[in-house]
Short mmCIF file of C-alpha atoms in Angstrom, two decimals:
data_model
loop_
_atom_site.label_atom_id
_atom_site.label_comp_id
_atom_site.label_asym_id
_atom_site.label_seq_id
_atom_site.Cartn_x
_atom_site.Cartn_y
_atom_site.Cartn_z
CA MET A 1 74.13 -36.65 150.02
CA SER A 2 74.70 -33.40 148.16
CA ASN A 3 75.35 -30.11 149.92
CA LYS A 4 73.19 -28.29 147.43
CA TYR A 5 70.25 -30.71 147.03
CA ILE A 6 68.26 -32.64 149.62
CA ALA A 7 68.72 -35.75 147.43
CA LEU A 8 70.29 -36.64 144.11
CA PRO A 9 68.93 -39.01 141.44
CA LYS A 10 70.44 -42.49 141.62
CA GLY A 11 73.81 -42.65 139.87
CA ILE A 12 73.88 -38.93 138.94
CA SER A 13 76.68 -36.67 140.17
CA GLU A 14 75.99 -33.23 141.59
CA LYS A 15 77.83 -31.68 138.61
CA THR A 16 75.64 -33.51 136.07
CA PHE A 17 72.52 -32.62 138.01
CA ASP A 18 73.59 -28.95 138.10
CA SER A 19 73.63 -29.00 134.28
CA ALA A 20 70.19 -30.65 134.13
CA ILE A 21 68.74 -28.07 136.53
CA ALA A 22 70.23 -25.24 134.46
CA ASP A 23 68.55 -26.70 131.37
CA PHE A 24 65.22 -27.09 133.19
CA ARG A 25 65.45 -23.43 134.24
CA SER A 26 66.09 -22.33 130.66
CA VAL A 27 62.84 -24.06 129.61
CA LEU A 28 60.59 -23.19 132.57
CA GLY A 29 62.18 -20.08 134.12
CA ASP A 30 63.73 -19.94 137.61
CA ALA A 31 60.38 -19.57 139.42
CA ALA A 32 59.08 -22.93 138.16
CA VAL A 33 62.09 -25.04 139.23
CA PHE A 34 62.20 -25.91 142.94
CA THR A 35 65.34 -27.20 144.64
CA SER A 36 65.34 -25.81 148.20
CA ALA A 37 64.17 -27.90 151.17
CA GLN A 38 61.44 -25.33 151.87
CA GLN A 39 60.08 -25.49 148.31
CA LEU A 40 60.19 -29.28 148.28
CA ALA A 41 58.46 -29.78 151.65
CA PRO A 42 55.01 -30.51 150.05
CA TYR A 43 56.57 -33.32 147.98
CA ILE A 44 58.26 -35.14 150.87
CA LYS A 45 55.62 -35.83 153.49
CA THR A 46 53.90 -39.21 153.21
CA MET A 47 51.53 -41.14 155.48
CA MET A 48 53.47 -44.39 154.98
CA PRO A 49 55.43 -46.15 157.76
CA VAL A 50 58.81 -45.54 156.15
CA PRO A 51 61.19 -42.59 156.60
CA ASP A 52 60.00 -39.69 154.44
CA SER A 53 63.63 -39.28 153.34
CA ASP A 54 63.30 -42.60 151.42
CA HIS A 55 60.96 -40.74 149.06
CA ALA A 56 62.62 -37.30 149.05
CA PRO A 57 62.73 -35.69 145.58
CA SER A 58 65.82 -33.96 144.21
CA ALA A 59 63.78 -31.13 142.62
CA ALA A 60 60.29 -30.26 141.41
CA LEU A 61 59.27 -28.76 138.07
CA MET A 62 56.05 -26.82 137.38
CA ALA A 63 55.21 -27.31 133.71
CA THR A 64 52.16 -25.73 132.07
CA THR A 65 52.30 -26.74 128.40
CA VAL A 66 52.80 -29.86 126.28
CA GLU A 67 55.79 -28.19 124.59
CA GLU A 68 57.48 -27.66 127.98
CA ILE A 69 56.92 -31.33 128.87
CA GLN A 70 58.43 -32.40 125.52
CA LYS A 71 61.53 -30.31 126.27
CA ILE A 72 61.70 -31.67 129.84
CA VAL A 73 61.75 -35.30 128.66
CA GLY A 74 64.47 -34.34 126.17
CA ILE A 75 66.62 -33.00 129.03
CA CYS A 76 65.86 -36.06 131.16
CA ASN A 77 67.00 -38.38 128.34
CA ARG A 78 70.19 -36.36 127.86
CA TYR A 79 71.20 -36.57 131.54
CA LYS A 80 69.37 -39.83 132.46
CA VAL A 81 67.39 -37.93 135.13
CA PRO A 82 64.23 -39.74 136.35
CA ILE A 83 60.95 -37.80 136.75
CA TRP A 84 57.89 -38.67 138.82
CA THR A 85 54.75 -37.05 137.37
CA ILE A 86 51.82 -35.93 139.56
CA SER A 87 48.63 -34.05 138.71
CA THR A 88 47.16 -32.70 141.96
CA GLY A 89 49.42 -34.75 144.28
CA LYS A 90 46.50 -35.61 146.58
CA ASN A 91 46.97 -39.38 146.37
CA LEU A 92 46.61 -39.61 150.16
CA GLY A 93 47.04 -43.06 151.69
CA TYR A 94 48.72 -44.25 148.48
CA GLY A 95 51.92 -42.20 148.76
CA SER A 96 50.78 -38.56 148.39
CA ALA A 97 52.94 -36.42 146.06
CA ALA A 98 56.30 -38.01 146.92
CA PRO A 99 58.16 -39.98 144.25
CA ALA A 100 58.48 -43.77 144.42
CA GLU A 101 62.24 -43.60 144.83
CA ARG A 102 64.55 -41.12 146.51
CA GLY A 103 66.13 -38.53 144.23
CA GLN A 104 63.55 -38.50 141.44
CA VAL A 105 62.49 -35.10 140.10
CA VAL A 106 58.79 -34.40 140.63
CA LEU A 107 57.04 -33.11 137.51
CA ASP A 108 54.05 -31.29 138.99
CA LEU A 109 51.24 -30.59 136.52
CA LYS A 110 48.81 -28.85 138.91
CA ARG A 111 49.19 -25.53 137.04
CA MET A 112 48.22 -27.28 133.80
CA ASN A 113 44.57 -26.89 134.71
CA ARG A 114 42.48 -25.87 131.73
CA ILE A 115 39.01 -27.30 131.17
CA LEU A 116 39.27 -27.67 127.40
CA GLU A 117 35.72 -28.75 126.58
CA VAL A 118 32.51 -29.86 128.23
CA ASP A 119 29.84 -31.03 125.78
CA LYS A 120 26.33 -30.76 127.23
CA ASP A 121 24.59 -32.88 124.56
CA LEU A 122 27.09 -35.73 124.41
CA ALA A 123 27.90 -35.44 128.14
CA TYR A 124 31.70 -35.55 128.08
CA ALA A 125 34.63 -33.45 129.29
CA LEU A 126 38.18 -32.94 128.03
CA VAL A 127 40.57 -31.63 130.69
CA GLU A 128 44.23 -31.14 131.55
CA PRO A 129 45.87 -33.05 134.45
CA GLY A 130 45.74 -30.23 137.01
CA VAL A 131 41.95 -29.78 136.82
CA THR A 132 40.33 -30.69 140.15
CA TYR A 133 36.87 -32.18 140.59
CA LYS A 134 35.85 -28.99 142.42
CA GLN A 135 36.97 -26.80 139.51
CA LEU A 136 35.01 -28.91 137.01
CA TYR A 137 32.00 -29.12 139.36
CA ASP A 138 31.93 -25.29 139.64
CA TYR A 139 32.29 -24.93 135.85
CA ILE A 140 29.33 -27.28 135.23
CA ALA A 141 27.19 -25.44 137.81
CA GLU A 142 28.12 -21.99 136.49
CA HIS A 143 27.20 -22.94 132.91
CA LYS A 144 24.04 -24.81 134.05
CA LEU A 145 25.03 -27.89 132.05
CA GLY A 146 22.95 -30.36 134.06
CA LEU A 147 25.74 -32.96 134.26
CA TRP A 148 26.99 -34.96 137.23
CA LEU A 149 30.53 -35.95 138.14
CA SER A 150 31.64 -39.19 139.74
CA MET A 151 34.59 -38.83 142.07
CA PRO A 152 36.45 -40.52 144.92
CA ALA A 153 35.93 -39.56 148.57
CA PRO A 154 38.62 -36.79 148.64
CA SER A 155 36.49 -35.17 145.93
CA ALA A 156 37.16 -31.45 146.00
CA ILE A 157 40.97 -31.63 146.14
CA ALA A 158 41.54 -34.64 143.85
CA GLY A 159 41.36 -34.59 140.06
CA PRO A 160 39.83 -36.83 137.38
CA VAL A 161 43.11 -37.44 135.52
CA GLY A 162 45.20 -38.67 138.45
CA ASN A 163 42.33 -40.63 139.97
CA THR A 164 41.37 -42.43 136.76
CA LEU A 165 44.97 -43.18 135.78
CA ASP A 166 45.37 -44.87 139.17
CA ARG A 167 42.07 -46.69 138.45
CA GLY A 168 40.21 -45.07 141.33
CA VAL A 169 36.48 -45.45 141.87
CA GLY A 170 33.48 -43.28 142.69
CA TYR A 171 29.95 -43.70 143.98
CA THR A 172 27.52 -42.75 141.20
CA PRO A 173 26.43 -45.08 138.34
CA TYR A 174 29.61 -43.84 136.58
CA GLY A 175 31.77 -44.95 139.52
CA GLU A 176 34.09 -47.34 137.62
CA HIS A 177 36.09 -44.36 136.37
CA PHE A 178 38.33 -45.95 133.74
CA LEU A 179 35.28 -47.56 132.15
CA PHE A 180 34.07 -44.02 131.32
CA ALA A 181 37.44 -42.66 130.10
CA CYS A 182 37.50 -41.80 126.40
CA GLY A 183 40.63 -40.54 124.63
CA MET A 184 43.98 -39.38 126.02
CA GLU A 185 46.84 -37.24 124.82
CA VAL A 186 50.18 -38.62 125.99
CA VAL A 187 53.73 -37.25 125.78
CA LEU A 188 55.96 -40.28 125.25
CA ALA A 189 59.49 -40.60 126.66
CA ASN A 190 60.98 -39.71 123.25
CA GLY A 191 58.99 -36.45 123.19
CA GLU A 192 56.42 -37.56 120.61
CA VAL A 193 52.76 -36.84 121.30
CA LEU A 194 50.29 -39.70 120.98
CA ARG A 195 46.53 -39.22 120.90
CA THR A 196 44.81 -42.49 121.68
CA GLY A 197 41.66 -43.92 120.10
CA MET A 198 39.99 -41.70 117.50
CA GLY A 199 42.34 -38.84 118.47
CA SER A 200 45.17 -40.27 116.32
CA MET A 201 43.23 -39.36 113.19
CA PRO A 202 43.84 -35.79 111.90
CA ASN A 203 40.74 -33.57 112.28
CA SER A 204 38.97 -36.29 114.29
CA ASN A 205 35.58 -35.20 115.62
CA THR A 206 34.84 -38.39 117.61
CA TRP A 207 37.78 -38.45 120.06
CA GLN A 208 35.62 -38.23 123.19
CA VAL A 209 32.69 -40.36 121.98
CA PHE A 210 34.21 -43.64 120.71
CA LYS A 211 36.85 -45.25 122.91
CA TRP A 212 38.46 -47.80 120.66
CA GLY A 213 39.74 -46.17 117.47
CA TYR A 214 41.46 -48.68 115.17
CA GLY A 215 43.99 -51.38 116.01
CA PRO A 216 45.10 -52.39 119.53
CA TYR A 217 43.49 -50.34 122.32
CA LEU A 218 46.28 -48.41 124.02
CA ASP A 219 44.66 -46.31 126.76
CA GLY A 220 44.93 -49.09 129.33
CA ILE A 221 48.72 -49.20 129.22
CA PHE A 222 48.88 -45.61 130.46
CA THR A 223 46.96 -46.43 133.67
CA GLN A 224 48.98 -47.42 136.76
CA SER A 225 52.08 -47.30 134.55
CA ASN A 226 55.11 -45.20 133.65
CA TYR A 227 54.93 -45.40 129.86
CA GLY A 228 53.98 -41.79 129.13
CA ILE A 229 52.77 -38.49 130.58
CA VAL A 230 49.06 -37.86 130.05
CA THR A 231 48.46 -34.22 129.14
CA LYS A 232 44.81 -34.29 128.02
CA PHE A 233 42.11 -36.65 129.18
CA GLY A 234 38.54 -37.22 128.01
CA PHE A 235 35.77 -38.86 130.01
CA TRP A 236 32.01 -39.21 130.06
CA LEU A 237 29.69 -37.41 132.46
CA MET A 238 26.29 -38.49 133.73
CA PRO A 239 23.23 -36.42 132.77
CA ALA A 240 21.51 -35.29 135.99
CA PRO A 241 18.57 -37.65 136.56
CA PRO A 242 15.07 -36.23 137.19
CA ALA A 243 15.01 -37.86 140.64
CA PHE A 244 17.51 -39.37 143.10
CA LYS A 245 16.81 -41.48 146.18
CA PRO A 246 19.72 -42.26 148.52
CA PHE A 247 19.21 -44.79 151.33
CA VAL A 248 21.08 -46.71 154.03
CA ILE A 249 20.38 -50.24 155.24
CA GLN A 250 21.78 -51.09 158.67
CA TYR A 251 22.65 -54.54 160.04
CA GLU A 252 23.67 -55.34 163.61
CA ASN A 253 26.14 -58.24 163.29
CA GLU A 254 29.40 -58.73 161.39
CA GLU A 255 28.29 -62.10 159.97
CA ASP A 256 25.25 -60.38 158.40
CA ILE A 257 27.57 -59.32 155.59
CA VAL A 258 26.92 -62.71 153.94
CA GLU A 259 23.22 -61.87 153.58
CA ILE A 260 23.95 -58.28 152.51
CA VAL A 261 26.18 -59.29 149.60
CA GLU A 262 23.92 -62.12 148.43
CA ILE A 263 21.02 -59.63 148.21
CA ILE A 264 23.04 -56.87 146.53
CA ARG A 265 24.77 -58.94 143.82
CA PRO A 266 21.69 -59.70 141.66
CA LEU A 267 20.41 -56.12 142.17
CA ARG A 268 23.75 -54.76 140.89
CA ILE A 269 24.13 -57.20 137.99
CA SER A 270 20.58 -56.52 136.79
CA GLY A 271 21.03 -52.74 137.17
CA VAL A 272 18.19 -52.27 139.69
CA ILE A 273 20.83 -50.57 141.89
CA PRO A 274 22.96 -48.74 139.30
CA ASN A 275 25.71 -47.29 141.52
CA ALA A 276 28.59 -48.86 143.45
CA VAL A 277 27.11 -49.98 146.77
CA VAL A 278 29.19 -49.20 149.86
CA ILE A 279 29.04 -51.61 152.80
CA ALA A 280 30.79 -49.62 155.52
CA HIS A 281 31.80 -51.07 158.88
CA ALA A 282 30.83 -49.06 161.98
CA LEU A 283 34.48 -48.08 162.56
CA TYR A 284 34.73 -46.67 159.03
CA GLU A 285 31.77 -44.39 159.70
CA ALA A 286 32.57 -43.64 163.36
CA PRO A 287 35.18 -40.85 162.84
CA VAL A 288 32.47 -38.65 161.29
CA LYS A 289 30.75 -38.74 164.68
CA ALA A 290 33.24 -39.76 167.40
CA ARG A 291 36.88 -40.01 168.48
CA ARG A 292 38.62 -43.28 169.35
CA SER A 293 39.70 -41.91 172.72
CA ASP A 294 36.01 -41.59 173.74
CA TYR A 295 35.79 -45.41 173.76
CA VAL A 296 39.22 -46.87 174.33
CA THR A 297 42.65 -45.82 175.60
CA GLY A 298 45.98 -47.59 175.77
CA PRO A 299 47.55 -50.05 173.34
CA GLY A 300 45.85 -52.81 171.38
CA SER A 301 42.96 -52.83 168.90
CA ILE A 302 39.51 -51.62 169.93
CA PRO A 303 37.40 -54.42 171.52
CA ASP A 304 34.18 -55.57 169.81
CA ALA A 305 32.12 -54.48 172.84
CA ALA A 306 33.37 -50.89 172.43
CA VAL A 307 32.50 -50.99 168.71
CA ARG A 308 28.96 -52.13 169.54
CA LYS A 309 28.56 -49.37 172.13
CA LEU A 310 29.86 -46.77 169.68
CA ALA A 311 27.46 -48.00 166.98
CA LYS A 312 24.52 -47.81 169.41
CA ASP A 313 25.48 -44.34 170.72
CA HIS A 314 25.72 -42.90 167.20
CA HIS A 315 22.85 -44.73 165.45
CA LEU A 316 25.11 -46.80 163.23
CA GLY A 317 24.81 -50.40 162.14
CA ILE A 318 27.80 -52.70 162.49
CA TRP A 319 27.38 -52.70 158.69
CA ASN A 320 25.92 -49.66 156.92
CA VAL A 321 24.89 -50.27 153.32
CA TYR A 322 24.73 -47.08 151.22
CA ALA A 323 23.16 -47.06 147.77
CA ALA A 324 20.83 -44.93 145.65
CA LEU A 325 18.21 -45.10 142.93
CA TYR A 326 18.26 -42.76 139.91
CA GLY A 327 15.80 -41.93 137.13
CA THR A 328 12.20 -40.78 136.85
CA GLN A 329 10.03 -40.96 139.97
CA GLU A 330 8.15 -43.89 138.39
CA GLN A 331 11.38 -45.85 137.83
CA ILE A 332 12.53 -45.13 141.36
CA ASP A 333 9.21 -46.18 142.91
CA LEU A 334 9.29 -49.46 141.03
CA ASN A 335 12.93 -50.23 141.91
CA TRP A 336 12.41 -49.15 145.52
CA LYS A 337 9.73 -51.84 145.81
CA ILE A 338 12.19 -54.46 144.52
CA VAL A 339 14.94 -53.27 146.90
CA THR A 340 12.74 -53.17 150.02
CA GLN A 341 11.25 -56.59 149.28
CA ALA A 342 14.72 -58.11 148.81
CA PHE A 343 16.13 -56.64 152.03
CA GLY A 344 12.91 -57.10 154.01
CA LYS A 345 12.76 -60.91 153.82
CA SER A 346 14.98 -61.88 156.77
CA GLY A 347 13.81 -59.18 159.17
CA LYS A 348 17.44 -58.27 160.01
CA ALA A 349 17.69 -55.11 157.89
CA LYS A 350 16.80 -51.61 159.05
CA ILE A 351 15.98 -49.61 155.89
CA LEU A 352 16.31 -45.82 156.21
CA THR A 353 15.83 -42.99 153.72
CA GLU A 354 16.62 -39.26 153.96
CA ARG A 355 13.33 -38.73 155.74
CA GLU A 356 14.20 -41.07 158.64
CA VAL A 357 17.86 -40.14 159.12
CA GLY A 358 17.34 -36.37 159.10
CA ASP A 359 20.58 -34.47 159.60
CA ASP A 360 22.86 -37.47 160.22
CA PRO A 361 26.43 -36.46 159.15
CA ALA A 362 27.47 -39.95 158.00
CA PHE A 363 24.42 -40.25 155.75
CA LYS A 364 24.80 -36.70 154.40
CA TYR A 365 28.36 -37.33 153.31
CA ARG A 366 27.49 -40.63 151.62
CA ALA A 367 24.47 -39.09 149.85
CA ALA A 368 26.70 -36.24 148.60
CA LEU A 369 29.17 -38.73 147.07
CA MET A 370 26.35 -40.69 145.42
CA ARG A 371 25.08 -37.59 143.63
CA GLY A 372 28.51 -36.25 142.70
CA ASP A 373 28.62 -33.40 145.24
CA MET A 374 31.77 -32.12 146.90
CA THR A 375 32.58 -33.42 150.39
CA LEU A 376 35.80 -33.83 152.35
CA GLN A 377 34.13 -35.65 155.22
CA GLU A 378 36.13 -38.88 154.69
CA PHE A 379 39.24 -37.12 156.00
CA SER A 380 37.75 -37.36 159.49
CA LEU A 381 39.15 -40.93 159.34
CA TYR A 382 42.58 -39.42 159.95
CA ASN A 383 41.40 -37.98 163.28
CA TRP A 384 40.36 -41.41 164.58
CA ARG A 385 43.74 -42.28 166.03
CA GLY A 386 45.69 -39.12 165.27
CA GLY A 387 49.37 -39.05 164.34
CA GLY A 388 49.01 -38.84 160.56
CA GLY A 389 49.73 -42.45 159.59
CA SER A 390 47.50 -44.05 156.96
CA MET A 391 47.78 -46.69 154.25
CA TRP A 392 44.93 -48.02 152.14
CA PHE A 393 44.89 -51.80 151.78
CA ALA A 394 42.80 -52.66 148.71
CA PRO A 395 42.32 -56.35 147.85
CA VAL A 396 39.63 -57.39 145.39
CA SER A 397 37.16 -60.23 145.90
CA GLN A 398 34.23 -61.76 144.06
CA ALA A 399 30.85 -60.32 145.05
CA ARG A 400 29.95 -63.34 147.18
CA GLY A 401 28.90 -63.15 150.83
CA SER A 402 31.19 -65.99 151.94
CA GLU A 403 34.23 -64.33 150.33
CA THR A 404 33.48 -61.05 152.06
CA LEU A 405 33.14 -62.60 155.51
CA LYS A 406 36.41 -64.48 154.99
CA GLN A 407 38.28 -61.30 153.94
CA MET A 408 36.89 -59.27 156.84
CA ALA A 409 37.75 -61.93 159.45
CA LEU A 410 41.26 -62.37 158.05
CA THR A 411 41.92 -58.62 157.96
CA LYS A 412 40.62 -58.11 161.50
CA GLN A 413 42.78 -60.93 162.82
CA ILE A 414 45.99 -59.57 161.22
CA LEU A 415 45.29 -55.97 162.33
CA ALA A 416 44.56 -57.10 165.91
CA LYS A 417 47.89 -58.97 166.02
CA TYR A 418 49.60 -55.59 165.55
CA GLY A 419 47.25 -53.65 167.84
CA LEU A 420 45.47 -51.85 164.98
CA ASP A 421 41.72 -51.36 164.41
CA TYR A 422 39.66 -52.75 161.53
CA SER A 423 38.35 -49.73 159.65
CA GLY A 424 36.99 -51.10 156.40
CA GLU A 425 34.33 -50.96 153.72
CA PHE A 426 33.39 -53.07 150.73
CA ILE A 427 32.47 -51.37 147.46
CA VAL A 428 30.31 -53.61 145.28
CA GLY A 429 31.17 -53.06 141.63
CA MET A 430 29.67 -54.90 138.68
CA ARG A 431 30.63 -58.40 139.87
CA ASP A 432 33.58 -57.63 142.10
CA MET A 433 34.10 -56.06 145.48
CA HIS A 434 36.87 -53.64 146.35
CA HIS A 435 37.69 -54.23 150.01
CA ILE A 436 39.08 -50.91 151.24
CA VAL A 437 40.79 -50.98 154.65
CA ASP A 438 42.38 -47.87 156.14
CA VAL A 439 45.38 -48.98 158.19
CA LEU A 440 45.54 -46.08 160.64
CA TYR A 441 48.45 -45.60 163.02
CA ASP A 442 50.42 -42.89 164.80
CA LYS A 443 53.39 -41.88 162.64
CA THR A 444 54.98 -40.08 165.60
CA ASP A 445 55.18 -43.36 167.59
CA PRO A 446 58.14 -45.53 166.38
CA GLY A 447 56.52 -48.68 167.81
CA GLN A 448 53.32 -48.09 165.83
CA VAL A 449 55.27 -47.22 162.69
CA LYS A 450 57.10 -50.57 162.86
CA ALA A 451 53.86 -52.44 163.63
CA ALA A 452 52.02 -50.74 160.74
CA TYR A 453 54.76 -51.69 158.26
CA GLN A 454 54.85 -55.33 159.39
CA CYS A 455 51.05 -55.48 159.46
CA PHE A 456 50.68 -54.16 155.90
CA ASP A 457 53.39 -56.51 154.67
CA GLU A 458 51.61 -59.48 156.28
CA LEU A 459 48.22 -58.43 154.87
CA LEU A 460 49.69 -58.40 151.34
CA THR A 461 51.52 -61.71 151.82
CA ILE A 462 48.58 -63.65 153.25
CA PHE A 463 45.89 -62.22 150.95
CA SER A 464 48.01 -62.84 147.84
CA ALA A 465 48.67 -66.43 148.91
CA GLN A 466 44.91 -66.94 149.10
CA GLY A 467 44.40 -65.57 145.57
CA TYR A 468 43.19 -62.08 146.49
CA GLY A 469 44.93 -59.55 144.24
CA THR A 470 45.54 -55.98 145.39
CA TYR A 471 44.27 -53.47 142.83
CA ARG A 472 46.12 -50.37 144.07
CA VAL A 473 48.86 -49.74 146.61
CA ASN A 474 51.10 -47.05 148.11
CA THR A 475 54.57 -46.42 146.69
CA ALA A 476 56.41 -48.26 149.53
CA PHE A 477 54.82 -51.60 148.56
CA MET A 478 54.55 -51.40 144.75
CA ASP A 479 57.30 -53.96 144.09
CA LYS A 480 55.80 -56.43 146.52
CA VAL A 481 52.37 -56.22 144.84
CA ALA A 482 53.88 -56.42 141.33
CA GLU A 483 55.59 -59.69 142.35
CA THR A 484 52.28 -61.25 143.38
CA TYR A 485 51.05 -61.03 139.77
CA GLY A 486 53.78 -63.41 138.55
CA PRO A 487 56.87 -63.26 136.30
CA VAL A 488 55.16 -63.27 132.89
CA GLN A 489 53.18 -60.07 133.53
CA ARG A 490 56.27 -58.40 135.00
CA GLN A 491 58.28 -59.35 131.93
CA VAL A 492 55.63 -57.94 129.56
CA HIS A 493 55.59 -54.69 131.57
CA LYS A 494 59.39 -54.55 131.37
CA THR A 495 59.37 -55.21 127.59
CA LEU A 496 56.91 -52.35 127.03
CA LYS A 497 59.00 -50.10 129.28
CA LYS A 498 62.18 -50.86 127.34
CA ALA A 499 60.47 -50.14 124.02
CA LEU A 500 58.73 -46.91 125.08
CA ASP A 501 61.27 -45.53 127.57
CA PRO A 502 64.73 -47.03 126.84
CA ASN A 503 66.51 -44.66 129.25
CA GLY A 504 64.02 -45.41 132.04
CA ILE A 505 63.38 -41.73 132.78
CA LEU A 506 59.62 -41.88 133.47
CA ALA A 507 58.70 -42.68 137.09
CA PRO A 508 60.98 -45.67 137.69
CA GLY A 509 59.36 -47.99 140.23
CA LYS A 510 55.77 -47.02 139.49
CA SER A 511 53.72 -50.24 139.87
CA GLY A 512 57.05 -52.07 140.22
CA ILE A 513 58.03 -51.26 136.61
CA ARG A 514 61.61 -50.23 135.82
#
């Protein structure tokens, strides 16, 4: 422990780090280099069940240009100082803005926030890492461009670069975000600047319209990795459709999820329902309308009877299926007929549109996400139990009803063992389902912190053993998830790392890569 710094990079003396900091200041100016505990407070707090000090940075740097970043990586190579790059730092539930390992320097790009281009005709944007969805949303509205964004639930405060590089998802027909990425600019560890795809060609005029370029496709290796620092990012936007029809379909029993998924899969694969369908459990929707303490007190997970009462009191299904139709009114009318016939067969489904639900807050927030509007309603999840502890568990499954029921039952059982509630949703992609479970606990209660850690560890162990891969995880468990994908993939990642970043300065530990 240094007297001057709240942490030091691994294997670096205070004297060496002093020299590195002096060099950073000469590039960025004193005001853009943070070293005091007060300045670093926003980069330390996490929602994970580990001591925040495990992820304490040694410093933070506020860069605003590509040239500054090139100089920063030069200094890092000289002194072997590791940097952890963030864009908006709002990666809540996955580690927030804190680095993966204690002592890393945070390179914060939130001030690098220029919207470089939005093309109305070709429906694409080119932005810097600090641009938030809200900023881009306001820009599109102000210029009356008639384009829609797709974003994750923490919409307004998150940004397209950080979210897509972590392979996040959204709720419009463009919800598989990396699928709609097109062209990146990346500062490599040696300071060179790579433009991927068509961008590598001088005077290219197709950088944001054709993804592949020539030769091996490289963009993928800069997602969920530590091989470079993305400084410009292109992606496609959805032209606003003439009409939009959001709806919710409610079911009363947990085992009904088998029927739900079997109906949705062909509708998704055929494109009748073009957006990612959310199948949200009552407890995932409940915090928008209620507090846990209204229904249960004391230790242990919430009983099923209390969940049923809560669902009844607040007009929720045990499962709430949110989807939408897009296009001309004629297209929507035709597809609505197909959807209602498919869900109407068994008599179990309660089909509701905007007209029937009125001012329901849960529906309003889902409808906003499905049309690319700003909403922060999902953060009410964090009020459910209170205490600021949250980790997202995110295993993937096939879009099959039996698989979904199995995952839900297994998750519930493990959570209950540790006295935690099942708060989950399934997001139906093209042929897959992202199972998103918010492991909520009280970070001020040492007993719950320990239980949450053991619970998350067990979830990962058991799901991996059954062949369910986790697609995204918080920084405390990145190594564990990387191991589940086997030694060959880890070795390939390591080989790429060695070639692109021989001094290991870029985000060591990201996705288990060093």
